[in-house]
Amino acid sequence: MEVARHWRETPERYRMEAGKCSKCGKIAFPGRMICPECGSTEFTKHTLSGKGKIVTYTIIRTAPDGFEDLVPYAVGIIELDDGIKILAQITDCNPEELKTGDRVVAKFRRINEDGKTGMIYYAYKFVPDVGI
Amino acid sequence: MVGIVGYGTQIPRYRIKIEEIAKVWGADAASFKRGLNLNEKSVPCPDEDCATLAVNAARNAMSRAGINPQEIGALYVGSESHPYAVKPTGATVSEALGACPYVHTADFEFACKAGTEAMFVALNLVKSGAVKYAVGIGSDTSQGSPGDALEYSASAGAAAYVMGAENLVAELIDTHCFMTDTPDFWRREHANYPEHGGRFTGEPSYMKHVTGAVNAILEKTKMKPEDFDYMIFHQPNGKFPVQMALKLGFKEPQFRYGLLTPTLGNTYSGSSPLGLAATLDEAKPNQLILLVSYGSGAGSDAFIFKTTERLLKVRDMAPRVRKQLDEHKMYLEYGQYAKFRHKIVKPE
């Protein structure tokens, strides 16, 4: 991953900041230049709730570079209470016990690192919403 | 008047039992459990570190504080497991909270008292009028060398405190420090694990400095042990803080909420701050709490807080410590724990 790209995406990755169309209210995450619903170019900042439910998921058993030590781990599509769907890793769980429809909540986690001497990348992941 | 406006904690879900560690090293689990009053400890998930625990604890603190993050003027993170040697954890935490760019930050290190150092500086910056709100955090994913006594206790967790001058959940009554250069525990640059002076960590170190801080703040405030509803000492194990409390004239009901080590382990910089949070979770308004940290090297910070009515209103706006500690635990075998803690050497 590029350090500069990660840094540019800090508002989305660290704080789940989305764009809300000032004209039709459509929420875009990540933010867009033009609203896909109405074509407006006016957006206000909208911080996502970070709460939602699992729409679907898969369990990764053969991981790409940098994720080998995490297997088996789940990656899923989460439908947030804000009405949008996002793709994210689901952690702090036994992936075999996950079910579609389970409530999940976003937490701040490490998502990768450039080896042992490079940059550490942080962003949101989701965990089962058990109130802890 | 200054004090705590909001507090929050984060404890990992993973645990390992003392028996599981002792089994690998041929040690007597029963003697560890009995001698050190330890049963199990928290273990960070591989995607958790000092920064993630600090952010998640601070978000819980912000939920209780109910303030605009842009009003945070200073944020300090105390830890002995900062993810980088050079790059501030506080910058990551400030950015994640939305407090940047007008925020002063620094990372503190003083073994297990780095967390209360952060709290001490945050409180005094607010008291001086330099900032409206300041955040002090103690967060650690502690290291213990494989097979060493520390491996049975070194755990992970964080507690964050938003300090301010209004809408307090606990008012600061006073603080006092006691510090000397005492070589009881250290970790050199590039060393993976700390080393310690064995029994030297007891009498001339923990006992002397905790006693010094307690006696100093009691004398300064003209108070006695029985004046406090609750007290929390740093908890390297479940034995030292209880021994120390009884010796200084405190009684079991005063530390019943704050003593977490038997099932949490030693969260180093998070240790006594987590004990304070667990006590705030249960305290009633207008109760007095004594907090005394200890950090090897060595020193203790003492604080006296008095709870307010607002505590009851904000308490359930974030998870309580006992809920994070007692519910939804996931137990690891030693092999999984060794992998989680990067104790297995792999080719680069």
CSV table of C-alpha atoms in Angstrom, one decimal:
chain,number,residue,atom,x,y,z
A,1,MET,CA,0.0,0.0,0.0
A,2,GLU,CA,1.2,3.5,-0.7
A,3,VAL,CA,1.8,5.7,2.3
A,4,ALA,CA,0.5,8.8,0.5
A,5,ARG,CA,-2.7,7.1,-0.6
A,6,HIS,CA,-3.4,5.8,2.9
A,7,TRP,CA,-2.8,9.4,4.3
A,8,ARG,CA,-5.2,10.9,1.7
A,9,GLU,CA,-7.9,8.5,2.8
A,10,THR,CA,-7.5,9.3,6.5
A,11,PRO,CA,-11.0,10.9,6.9
A,12,GLU,CA,-12.7,7.7,5.5
A,13,ARG,CA,-10.4,5.2,7.2
A,14,TYR,CA,-10.0,6.7,10.6
A,15,ARG,CA,-13.4,8.5,11.1
A,16,MET,CA,-15.7,6.9,8.5
A,17,GLU,CA,-16.5,10.3,7.0
A,18,ALA,CA,-18.8,10.2,4.0
A,19,GLY,CA,-20.3,12.8,1.8
A,20,LYS,CA,-24.0,13.6,2.0
A,21,CYS,CA,-25.6,15.2,-1.1
A,22,SER,CA,-26.9,18.6,-0.1
A,23,LYS,CA,-29.7,18.3,-2.8
A,24,CYS,CA,-31.1,14.8,-2.5
A,25,GLY,CA,-29.6,13.5,0.8
A,26,LYS,CA,-27.8,10.5,-0.9
A,27,ILE,CA,-24.8,9.3,1.2
A,28,ALA,CA,-21.7,8.4,-0.7
A,29,PHE,CA,-18.8,6.5,1.0
A,30,PRO,CA,-16.1,7.2,0.1
A,31,GLY,CA,-17.2,10.7,-0.9
A,32,ARG,CA,-17.8,11.6,-4.6
A,33,MET,CA,-17.4,14.7,-6.7
A,34,ILE,CA,-20.8,14.2,-8.3
A,35,CYS,CA,-24.0,12.7,-6.7
A,36,PRO,CA,-24.9,9.4,-8.5
A,37,GLU,CA,-28.6,10.0,-7.8
A,38,CYS,CA,-29.1,13.6,-8.8
A,39,GLY,CA,-25.9,14.9,-10.3
A,40,SER,CA,-25.4,17.6,-7.7
A,41,THR,CA,-21.8,18.6,-6.8
A,42,GLU,CA,-22.7,19.9,-3.4
A,43,PHE,CA,-21.9,17.6,-0.4
A,44,THR,CA,-21.7,18.0,3.4
A,45,LYS,CA,-19.6,15.9,5.7
A,46,HIS,CA,-21.5,13.0,7.2
A,47,THR,CA,-19.9,10.7,9.8
A,48,LEU,CA,-21.2,7.2,9.5
A,49,SER,CA,-22.8,5.5,12.5
A,50,GLY,CA,-20.4,2.5,12.3
A,51,LYS,CA,-23.3,0.2,13.2
A,52,GLY,CA,-25.1,-2.2,10.9
A,53,LYS,CA,-25.7,-5.8,9.9
A,54,ILE,CA,-23.9,-8.4,7.8
A,55,VAL,CA,-25.5,-8.8,4.4
A,56,THR,CA,-23.1,-11.5,3.2
A,57,TYR,CA,-19.6,-12.7,4.0
A,58,THR,CA,-16.9,-15.1,3.0
A,59,ILE,CA,-14.2,-16.8,5.1
A,60,ILE,CA,-10.6,-16.3,3.8
A,61,ARG,CA,-8.4,-19.4,4.3
A,62,THR,CA,-5.7,-18.6,1.7
A,63,ALA,CA,-4.8,-15.0,2.4
A,64,PRO,CA,-2.9,-12.5,0.3
A,65,ASP,CA,0.5,-11.2,1.4
A,66,GLY,CA,0.4,-9.5,4.8
A,67,PHE,CA,-2.7,-11.3,6.0
A,68,GLU,CA,-1.4,-14.9,6.3
A,69,ASP,CA,-1.3,-14.9,10.1
A,70,LEU,CA,-5.0,-13.9,10.4
A,71,VAL,CA,-6.5,-16.9,8.6
A,72,PRO,CA,-9.2,-18.0,8.9
A,73,TYR,CA,-10.8,-14.5,8.8
A,74,ALA,CA,-14.1,-13.1,7.5
A,75,VAL,CA,-14.7,-10.3,5.0
A,76,GLY,CA,-18.2,-9.2,4.5
A,77,ILE,CA,-20.6,-6.6,3.1
A,78,ILE,CA,-22.1,-4.6,6.0
A,79,GLU,CA,-25.3,-2.6,5.6
A,80,LEU,CA,-24.9,0.3,7.9
A,81,ASP,CA,-27.9,1.9,9.7
A,82,ASP,CA,-27.1,5.0,7.5
A,83,GLY,CA,-28.4,2.9,4.5
A,84,ILE,CA,-25.2,2.3,2.7
A,85,LYS,CA,-23.3,-0.9,2.2
A,86,ILE,CA,-19.5,-1.2,2.7
A,87,LEU,CA,-16.9,-4.0,2.4
A,88,ALA,CA,-14.8,-4.7,5.5
A,89,GLN,CA,-13.1,-7.3,7.5
A,90,ILE,CA,-15.0,-8.8,10.4
A,91,THR,CA,-12.7,-9.5,13.4
A,92,ASP,CA,-12.9,-10.5,17.1
A,93,CYS,CA,-15.0,-13.5,16.2
A,94,ASN,CA,-15.0,-17.2,15.3
A,95,PRO,CA,-15.8,-16.7,11.6
A,96,GLU,CA,-17.6,-20.1,11.6
A,97,GLU,CA,-20.2,-18.7,14.0
A,98,LEU,CA,-21.1,-15.7,11.9
A,99,LYS,CA,-24.5,-15.4,10.3
A,100,THR,CA,-26.0,-13.0,7.8
A,101,GLY,CA,-28.1,-10.5,9.6
A,102,ASP,CA,-25.8,-10.4,12.6
A,103,ARG,CA,-25.4,-7.0,14.1
A,104,VAL,CA,-21.8,-5.6,13.9
A,105,VAL,CA,-20.1,-2.4,15.0
A,106,ALA,CA,-17.0,-0.6,13.6
A,107,LYS,CA,-13.8,-0.5,15.6
A,108,PHE,CA,-10.4,1.1,15.0
A,109,ARG,CA,-7.9,-1.6,14.1
A,110,ARG,CA,-4.6,-2.3,12.3
A,111,ILE,CA,-5.4,-3.3,8.7
A,112,ASN,CA,-1.8,-4.0,7.4
A,113,GLU,CA,1.8,-3.0,7.7
A,114,ASP,CA,4.7,-2.5,5.3
A,115,GLY,CA,6.9,-5.3,6.9
A,116,LYS,CA,8.5,-4.8,10.3
A,117,THR,CA,10.1,-1.4,9.6
A,118,GLY,CA,7.5,0.3,7.3
A,119,MET,CA,4.3,2.1,7.9
A,120,ILE,CA,1.5,0.6,10.0
A,121,TYR,CA,-2.0,1.1,8.4
A,122,TYR,CA,-5.0,1.7,10.6
A,123,ALA,CA,-8.7,1.8,9.6
A,124,TYR,CA,-12.1,0.4,10.5
A,125,LYS,CA,-13.0,-3.2,10.9
A,126,PHE,CA,-16.2,-4.6,12.2
A,127,VAL,CA,-16.7,-6.8,15.3
A,128,PRO,CA,-19.9,-8.5,16.6
A,129,ASP,CA,-22.1,-5.9,18.3
A,130,VAL,CA,-22.1,-7.4,21.8
A,131,GLY,CA,-21.9,-4.2,23.7
A,132,ILE,CA,-18.2,-4.3,24.7
B,1,MET,CA,-12.7,23.2,39.7
B,2,VAL,CA,-11.2,20.6,37.2
B,3,GLY,CA,-11.7,16.9,36.8
B,4,ILE,CA,-13.0,14.1,34.7
B,5,VAL,CA,-15.7,15.0,32.1
B,6,GLY,CA,-15.7,11.5,30.5
B,7,TYR,CA,-14.0,8.2,30.8
B,8,GLY,CA,-13.8,5.1,28.6
B,9,THR,CA,-12.0,1.8,28.3
B,10,GLN,CA,-11.2,-1.0,25.9
B,11,ILE,CA,-10.2,-4.5,26.8
B,12,PRO,CA,-9.5,-7.1,24.1
B,13,ARG,CA,-11.8,-10.1,23.9
B,14,TYR,CA,-9.1,-12.7,24.0
B,15,ARG,CA,-7.8,-14.4,27.2
B,16,ILE,CA,-5.3,-17.0,28.2
B,17,LYS,CA,-5.5,-18.9,31.5
B,18,ILE,CA,-2.5,-19.2,33.8
B,19,GLU,CA,-2.7,-23.0,33.6
B,20,GLU,CA,-2.2,-22.8,29.8
B,21,ILE,CA,1.1,-20.8,30.2
B,22,ALA,CA,2.3,-22.9,33.1
B,23,LYS,CA,1.7,-26.1,31.2
B,24,VAL,CA,4.2,-25.1,28.5
B,25,TRP,CA,7.0,-24.1,30.9
B,26,GLY,CA,6.6,-26.9,33.4
B,27,ALA,CA,5.6,-24.4,36.1
B,28,ASP,CA,3.2,-24.9,38.9
B,29,ALA,CA,0.0,-23.0,38.0
B,30,ALA,CA,-1.5,-23.4,41.4
B,31,SER,CA,1.4,-21.5,43.0
B,32,PHE,CA,1.2,-18.7,40.5
B,33,LYS,CA,-2.6,-18.4,41.1
B,34,ARG,CA,-2.3,-18.6,44.8
B,35,GLY,CA,1.0,-16.6,45.2
B,36,LEU,CA,0.2,-13.8,42.7
B,37,ASN,CA,-3.6,-13.9,42.8
B,38,LEU,CA,-3.7,-14.3,39.0
B,39,ASN,CA,-6.2,-16.5,37.1
B,40,GLU,CA,-6.1,-15.3,33.5
B,41,LYS,CA,-5.1,-12.3,31.4
B,42,SER,CA,-6.3,-10.4,28.4
B,43,VAL,CA,-4.4,-10.9,25.0
B,44,PRO,CA,-4.6,-8.4,22.2
B,45,CYS,CA,-5.9,-9.6,18.8
B,46,PRO,CA,-3.2,-9.4,16.1
B,47,ASP,CA,-4.9,-6.3,14.7
B,48,GLU,CA,-4.9,-4.5,18.1
B,49,ASP,CA,-2.1,-2.5,19.5
B,50,CYS,CA,-1.5,0.4,21.8
B,51,ALA,CA,-3.0,2.9,19.3
B,52,THR,CA,-6.1,0.9,18.5
B,53,LEU,CA,-6.9,0.3,22.1
B,54,ALA,CA,-6.3,4.0,22.9
B,55,VAL,CA,-8.6,5.1,20.1
B,56,ASN,CA,-11.4,2.7,21.0
B,57,ALA,CA,-11.1,3.7,24.7
B,58,ALA,CA,-11.0,7.4,23.9
B,59,ARG,CA,-14.2,7.1,21.7
B,60,ASN,CA,-16.0,5.6,24.7
B,61,ALA,CA,-14.7,8.5,26.8
B,62,MET,CA,-16.0,10.9,24.3
B,63,SER,CA,-19.4,9.3,24.3
B,64,ARG,CA,-19.6,10.0,28.1
B,65,ALA,CA,-18.0,13.4,27.8
B,66,GLY,CA,-20.4,14.5,25.1
B,67,ILE,CA,-18.0,17.3,23.8
B,68,ASN,CA,-17.0,18.5,20.4
B,69,PRO,CA,-13.6,16.8,19.6
B,70,GLN,CA,-12.4,20.1,18.1
B,71,GLU,CA,-12.5,21.5,21.6
B,72,ILE,CA,-9.7,19.1,22.7
B,73,GLY,CA,-6.6,21.2,23.2
B,74,ALA,CA,-4.2,18.5,24.2
B,75,LEU,CA,-4.0,14.7,24.0
B,76,TYR,CA,-1.4,12.5,25.6
B,77,VAL,CA,-0.9,8.7,25.4
B,78,GLY,CA,1.1,6.9,28.0
B,79,SER,CA,2.4,3.4,27.1
B,80,GLU,CA,5.5,1.2,27.0
B,81,SER,CA,4.2,-0.4,23.8
B,82,HIS,CA,3.9,2.5,21.4
B,83,PRO,CA,3.7,1.0,17.9
B,84,TYR,CA,6.5,3.2,16.6
B,85,ALA,CA,9.8,4.2,18.1
B,86,VAL,CA,9.5,7.5,16.2
B,87,LYS,CA,5.9,8.6,15.2
B,88,PRO,CA,3.5,9.7,17.9
B,89,THR,CA,0.6,7.5,18.9
B,90,GLY,CA,-1.1,10.6,20.1
B,91,ALA,CA,-1.3,12.0,16.5
B,92,THR,CA,-3.1,8.8,15.3
B,93,VAL,CA,-5.5,9.0,18.3
B,94,SER,CA,-6.1,12.7,17.8
B,95,GLU,CA,-6.8,12.2,14.1
B,96,ALA,CA,-9.2,9.3,14.7
B,97,LEU,CA,-11.1,11.3,17.3
B,98,GLY,CA,-11.4,14.3,14.9
B,99,ALA,CA,-9.4,16.6,17.2
B,100,CYS,CA,-6.8,17.7,14.7
B,101,PRO,CA,-5.2,20.1,13.9
B,102,TYR,CA,-5.3,22.5,16.9
B,103,VAL,CA,-4.3,19.9,19.5
B,104,HIS,CA,-1.0,19.5,21.4
B,105,THR,CA,0.1,15.9,21.7
B,106,ALA,CA,2.9,13.8,23.1
B,107,ASP,CA,3.6,10.2,23.9
B,108,PHE,CA,4.6,9.5,27.5
B,109,GLU,CA,6.8,6.6,28.8
B,110,PHE,CA,7.4,5.7,32.4
B,111,ALA,CA,6.8,2.0,32.6
B,112,CYS,CA,3.4,1.3,34.2
B,113,LYS,CA,2.7,4.9,35.2
B,114,ALA,CA,2.8,6.5,31.8
B,115,GLY,CA,-1.0,6.5,31.8
B,116,THR,CA,-1.4,8.5,35.0
B,117,GLU,CA,1.4,10.8,33.7
B,118,ALA,CA,-0.8,11.6,30.8
B,119,MET,CA,-3.8,12.2,33.1
B,120,PHE,CA,-1.7,14.4,35.4
B,121,VAL,CA,-0.5,16.7,32.6
B,122,ALA,CA,-4.0,16.8,31.1
B,123,LEU,CA,-5.6,17.8,34.4
B,124,ASN,CA,-3.0,20.5,35.1
B,125,LEU,CA,-3.2,22.0,31.6
B,126,VAL,CA,-6.9,22.4,32.1
B,127,LYS,CA,-6.3,23.8,35.6
B,128,SER,CA,-3.8,26.3,34.2
B,129,GLY,CA,-6.4,27.5,31.7
B,130,ALA,CA,-4.2,26.7,28.7
B,131,VAL,CA,-6.8,24.4,27.1
B,132,LYS,CA,-10.5,23.8,27.6
B,133,TYR,CA,-10.3,20.0,27.4
B,134,ALA,CA,-7.4,17.6,27.5
B,135,VAL,CA,-7.3,13.9,27.1
B,136,GLY,CA,-5.0,11.5,29.1
B,137,ILE,CA,-4.8,7.9,28.0
B,138,GLY,CA,-3.0,4.8,29.4
B,139,SER,CA,-2.8,2.0,26.8
B,140,ASP,CA,-0.6,-1.0,26.5
B,141,THR,CA,-0.1,-4.4,24.9
B,142,SER,CA,2.4,-5.4,27.5
B,143,GLN,CA,5.5,-7.6,26.8
B,144,GLY,CA,6.6,-10.5,28.9
B,145,SER,CA,9.5,-12.7,28.0
B,146,PRO,CA,8.5,-16.3,27.2
B,147,GLY,CA,8.7,-18.4,30.4
B,148,ASP,CA,9.4,-15.4,32.6
B,149,ALA,CA,7.2,-14.6,35.6
B,150,LEU,CA,6.0,-11.5,33.7
B,151,GLU,CA,4.5,-13.7,31.0
B,152,TYR,CA,1.8,-14.8,33.4
B,153,SER,CA,0.6,-11.2,34.0
B,154,ALA,CA,1.6,-9.0,31.0
B,155,SER,CA,-1.8,-8.2,29.3
B,156,ALA,CA,-3.5,-5.5,27.2
B,157,GLY,CA,-6.1,-2.8,27.8
B,158,ALA,CA,-6.6,1.0,27.7
B,159,ALA,CA,-8.4,3.6,29.7
B,160,ALA,CA,-9.0,7.2,28.5
B,161,TYR,CA,-10.0,10.3,30.4
B,162,VAL,CA,-11.3,13.6,29.0
B,163,MET,CA,-10.4,16.3,31.5
B,164,GLY,CA,-12.2,19.6,31.7
B,165,ALA,CA,-13.5,22.3,34.1
B,166,GLU,CA,-17.3,21.9,33.7
B,167,ASN,CA,-19.8,19.0,33.5
B,168,LEU,CA,-17.6,16.9,35.6
B,169,VAL,CA,-18.2,13.2,36.6
B,170,ALA,CA,-15.4,13.4,39.2
B,171,GLU,CA,-13.8,16.5,40.6
B,172,LEU,CA,-10.0,16.5,41.2
B,173,ILE,CA,-9.3,17.3,44.8
B,174,ASP,CA,-5.5,17.0,44.7
B,175,THR,CA,-2.5,15.2,43.3
B,176,HIS,CA,1.0,14.3,44.5
B,177,CYS,CA,4.0,12.5,43.1
B,178,PHE,CA,6.8,10.4,44.6
B,179,MET,CA,9.7,9.5,42.3
B,180,THR,CA,13.3,8.3,42.6
B,181,ASP,CA,15.8,6.7,40.2
B,182,THR,CA,15.3,3.0,41.1
B,183,PRO,CA,16.4,0.3,38.6
B,184,ASP,CA,13.8,-2.4,39.2
B,185,PHE,CA,12.6,-3.0,35.6
B,186,TRP,CA,13.8,-1.8,32.2
B,187,ARG,CA,13.7,-2.5,28.4
B,188,ARG,CA,16.7,-1.3,26.3
B,189,GLU,CA,16.3,0.1,22.8
B,190,HIS,CA,15.6,-2.7,20.3
B,191,ALA,CA,15.1,-5.3,23.0
B,192,ASN,CA,11.9,-7.3,22.5
B,193,TYR,CA,11.2,-7.9,26.2
B,194,PRO,CA,11.8,-6.1,29.5
B,195,GLU,CA,14.1,-7.3,32.2
B,196,HIS,CA,13.5,-6.9,35.9
B,197,GLY,CA,15.2,-7.2,39.3
B,198,GLY,CA,13.1,-10.1,40.6
B,199,ARG,CA,12.3,-9.5,44.3
B,200,PHE,CA,13.9,-6.1,44.0
B,201,THR,CA,10.6,-5.0,42.3
B,202,GLY,CA,8.8,-5.4,45.6
B,203,GLU,CA,10.0,-3.7,48.8
B,204,PRO,CA,12.4,-0.9,47.5
B,205,SER,CA,10.4,-0.3,44.4
B,206,TYR,CA,6.6,-0.8,44.4
B,207,MET,CA,6.1,-0.8,48.1
B,208,LYS,CA,8.3,2.3,48.8
B,209,HIS,CA,6.9,4.5,46.0
B,210,VAL,CA,3.3,3.6,46.5
B,211,THR,CA,3.7,4.2,50.3
B,212,GLY,CA,5.5,7.5,49.6
B,213,ALA,CA,2.8,8.8,47.3
B,214,VAL,CA,0.0,7.7,49.6
B,215,ASN,CA,1.6,9.2,52.7
B,216,ALA,CA,2.4,12.4,50.9
B,217,ILE,CA,-1.1,13.1,49.6
B,218,LEU,CA,-2.7,12.1,52.9
B,219,GLU,CA,-0.5,14.5,54.7
B,220,LYS,CA,-1.1,17.3,52.1
B,221,THR,CA,-4.9,16.9,52.3
B,222,LYS,CA,-5.1,16.1,56.0
B,223,MET,CA,-7.0,12.9,55.1
B,224,LYS,CA,-7.0,9.4,56.5
B,225,PRO,CA,-7.4,6.0,54.7
B,226,GLU,CA,-10.9,5.6,56.2
B,227,ASP,CA,-12.0,8.9,54.6
B,228,PHE,CA,-12.1,7.3,51.2
B,229,ASP,CA,-15.0,5.3,49.8
B,230,TYR,CA,-12.7,3.6,47.2
B,231,MET,CA,-9.0,3.3,46.4
B,232,ILE,CA,-7.1,1.9,43.5
B,233,PHE,CA,-3.4,1.0,43.4
B,234,HIS,CA,-1.3,-0.1,40.5
B,235,GLN,CA,-1.8,-3.8,40.0
B,236,PRO,CA,1.3,-5.7,38.7
B,237,ASN,CA,-0.4,-8.8,40.1
B,238,GLY,CA,-3.3,-9.5,42.4
B,239,LYS,CA,-1.0,-9.7,45.5
B,240,PHE,CA,1.0,-6.4,45.8
B,241,PRO,CA,-1.9,-4.0,45.7
B,242,VAL,CA,-3.9,-5.9,48.3
B,243,GLN,CA,-0.9,-6.3,50.6
B,244,MET,CA,-0.1,-2.7,50.3
B,245,ALA,CA,-3.6,-1.5,50.8
B,246,LEU,CA,-4.1,-3.5,54.0
B,247,LYS,CA,-0.7,-2.4,55.3
B,248,LEU,CA,-1.5,1.3,54.8
B,249,GLY,CA,-4.8,0.9,56.7
B,250,PHE,CA,-7.3,0.5,53.8
B,251,LYS,CA,-9.9,-2.3,53.8
B,252,GLU,CA,-11.2,-4.8,51.2
B,253,PRO,CA,-14.5,-2.9,50.5
B,254,GLN,CA,-12.4,0.1,49.4
B,255,PHE,CA,-10.7,-1.8,46.6
B,256,ARG,CA,-13.4,-4.3,45.6
B,257,TYR,CA,-14.3,-2.6,42.3
B,258,GLY,CA,-10.8,-1.4,41.4
B,259,LEU,CA,-8.9,-4.6,41.7
B,260,LEU,CA,-9.0,-6.2,38.2
B,261,THR,CA,-5.7,-8.0,37.9
B,262,PRO,CA,-6.9,-11.5,38.9
B,263,THR,CA,-8.8,-11.9,35.6
B,264,LEU,CA,-7.3,-9.0,33.5
B,265,GLY,CA,-3.6,-9.3,34.2
B,266,ASN,CA,-1.3,-6.3,34.3
B,267,THR,CA,-2.2,-3.8,31.6
B,268,TYR,CA,0.9,-1.8,32.5
B,269,SER,CA,0.0,1.9,31.6
B,270,GLY,CA,-3.7,1.0,31.5
B,271,SER,CA,-3.6,-0.8,34.9
B,272,SER,CA,-4.6,1.7,37.6
B,273,PRO,CA,-6.6,3.9,35.1
B,274,LEU,CA,-8.7,0.8,34.2
B,275,GLY,CA,-9.2,0.3,38.0
B,276,LEU,CA,-10.4,3.9,38.3
B,277,ALA,CA,-12.8,3.4,35.5
B,278,ALA,CA,-14.2,0.2,37.0
B,279,THR,CA,-14.7,2.1,40.3
B,280,LEU,CA,-16.4,5.0,38.5
B,281,ASP,CA,-18.7,2.4,37.0
B,282,GLU,CA,-20.0,1.6,40.5
B,283,ALA,CA,-19.5,4.7,42.6
B,284,LYS,CA,-22.3,6.9,43.9
B,285,PRO,CA,-22.2,10.7,43.7
B,286,ASN,CA,-20.1,12.6,46.3
B,287,GLN,CA,-17.8,9.7,47.0
B,288,LEU,CA,-14.0,10.0,47.4
B,289,ILE,CA,-11.6,7.9,45.4
B,290,LEU,CA,-7.9,7.6,45.9
B,291,LEU,CA,-5.9,6.5,42.8
B,292,VAL,CA,-2.2,5.7,43.1
B,293,SER,CA,-0.2,4.4,40.1
B,294,TYR,CA,3.3,2.9,40.1
B,295,GLY,CA,5.8,2.8,37.3
B,296,SER,CA,9.2,1.1,37.4
B,297,GLY,CA,12.2,3.3,37.2
B,298,ALA,CA,10.4,4.4,39.6
B,299,GLY,CA,7.6,6.5,40.7
B,300,SER,CA,3.9,6.8,41.8
B,301,ASP,CA,1.3,9.5,41.0
B,302,ALA,CA,-1.5,9.9,43.5
B,303,PHE,CA,-4.9,11.5,42.7
B,304,ILE,CA,-7.9,12.2,44.9
B,305,PHE,CA,-11.3,12.5,43.0
B,306,LYS,CA,-14.8,13.2,44.3
B,307,THR,CA,-17.6,11.9,42.1
B,308,THR,CA,-20.5,14.1,41.1
B,309,GLU,CA,-24.2,13.7,40.2
B,310,ARG,CA,-23.4,13.7,36.5
B,311,LEU,CA,-21.6,10.4,36.8
B,312,LEU,CA,-25.0,8.6,37.0
B,313,LYS,CA,-26.3,10.3,33.8
B,314,VAL,CA,-23.3,9.4,31.6
B,315,ARG,CA,-22.3,6.0,33.0
B,316,ASP,CA,-24.3,3.9,30.6
B,317,MET,CA,-23.3,5.9,27.5
B,318,ALA,CA,-20.4,3.5,27.0
B,319,PRO,CA,-19.6,-0.1,28.0
B,320,ARG,CA,-18.7,-0.7,31.6
B,321,VAL,CA,-15.3,-2.3,32.5
B,322,ARG,CA,-16.8,-5.4,34.1
B,323,LYS,CA,-18.8,-6.0,30.9
B,324,GLN,CA,-15.7,-5.8,28.8
B,325,LEU,CA,-13.8,-8.0,31.3
B,326,ASP,CA,-16.4,-10.7,32.1
B,327,GLU,CA,-18.5,-11.1,28.9
B,328,HIS,CA,-17.9,-12.6,25.5
B,329,LYS,CA,-14.4,-13.8,26.3
B,330,MET,CA,-12.5,-16.0,23.7
B,331,TYR,CA,-9.9,-18.3,25.2
B,332,LEU,CA,-6.6,-19.1,23.5
B,333,GLU,CA,-4.3,-22.1,23.7
B,334,TYR,CA,-0.6,-21.2,24.2
B,335,GLY,CA,0.3,-21.9,20.5
B,336,GLN,CA,-2.4,-19.4,19.3
B,337,TYR,CA,-1.2,-16.9,22.0
B,338,ALA,CA,2.4,-17.2,20.9
B,339,LYS,CA,1.3,-16.5,17.3
B,340,PHE,CA,-0.9,-13.6,18.4
B,341,ARG,CA,2.0,-12.1,20.3
B,342,HIS,CA,4.6,-12.7,17.6
B,343,LYS,CA,6.6,-15.0,19.8
B,344,ILE,CA,7.1,-17.5,16.9
B,345,VAL,CA,10.1,-16.6,14.7
B,346,LYS,CA,9.3,-16.7,11.0
B,347,PRO,CA,11.6,-15.9,8.1
B,348,GLU,CA,11.3,-12.2,6.9
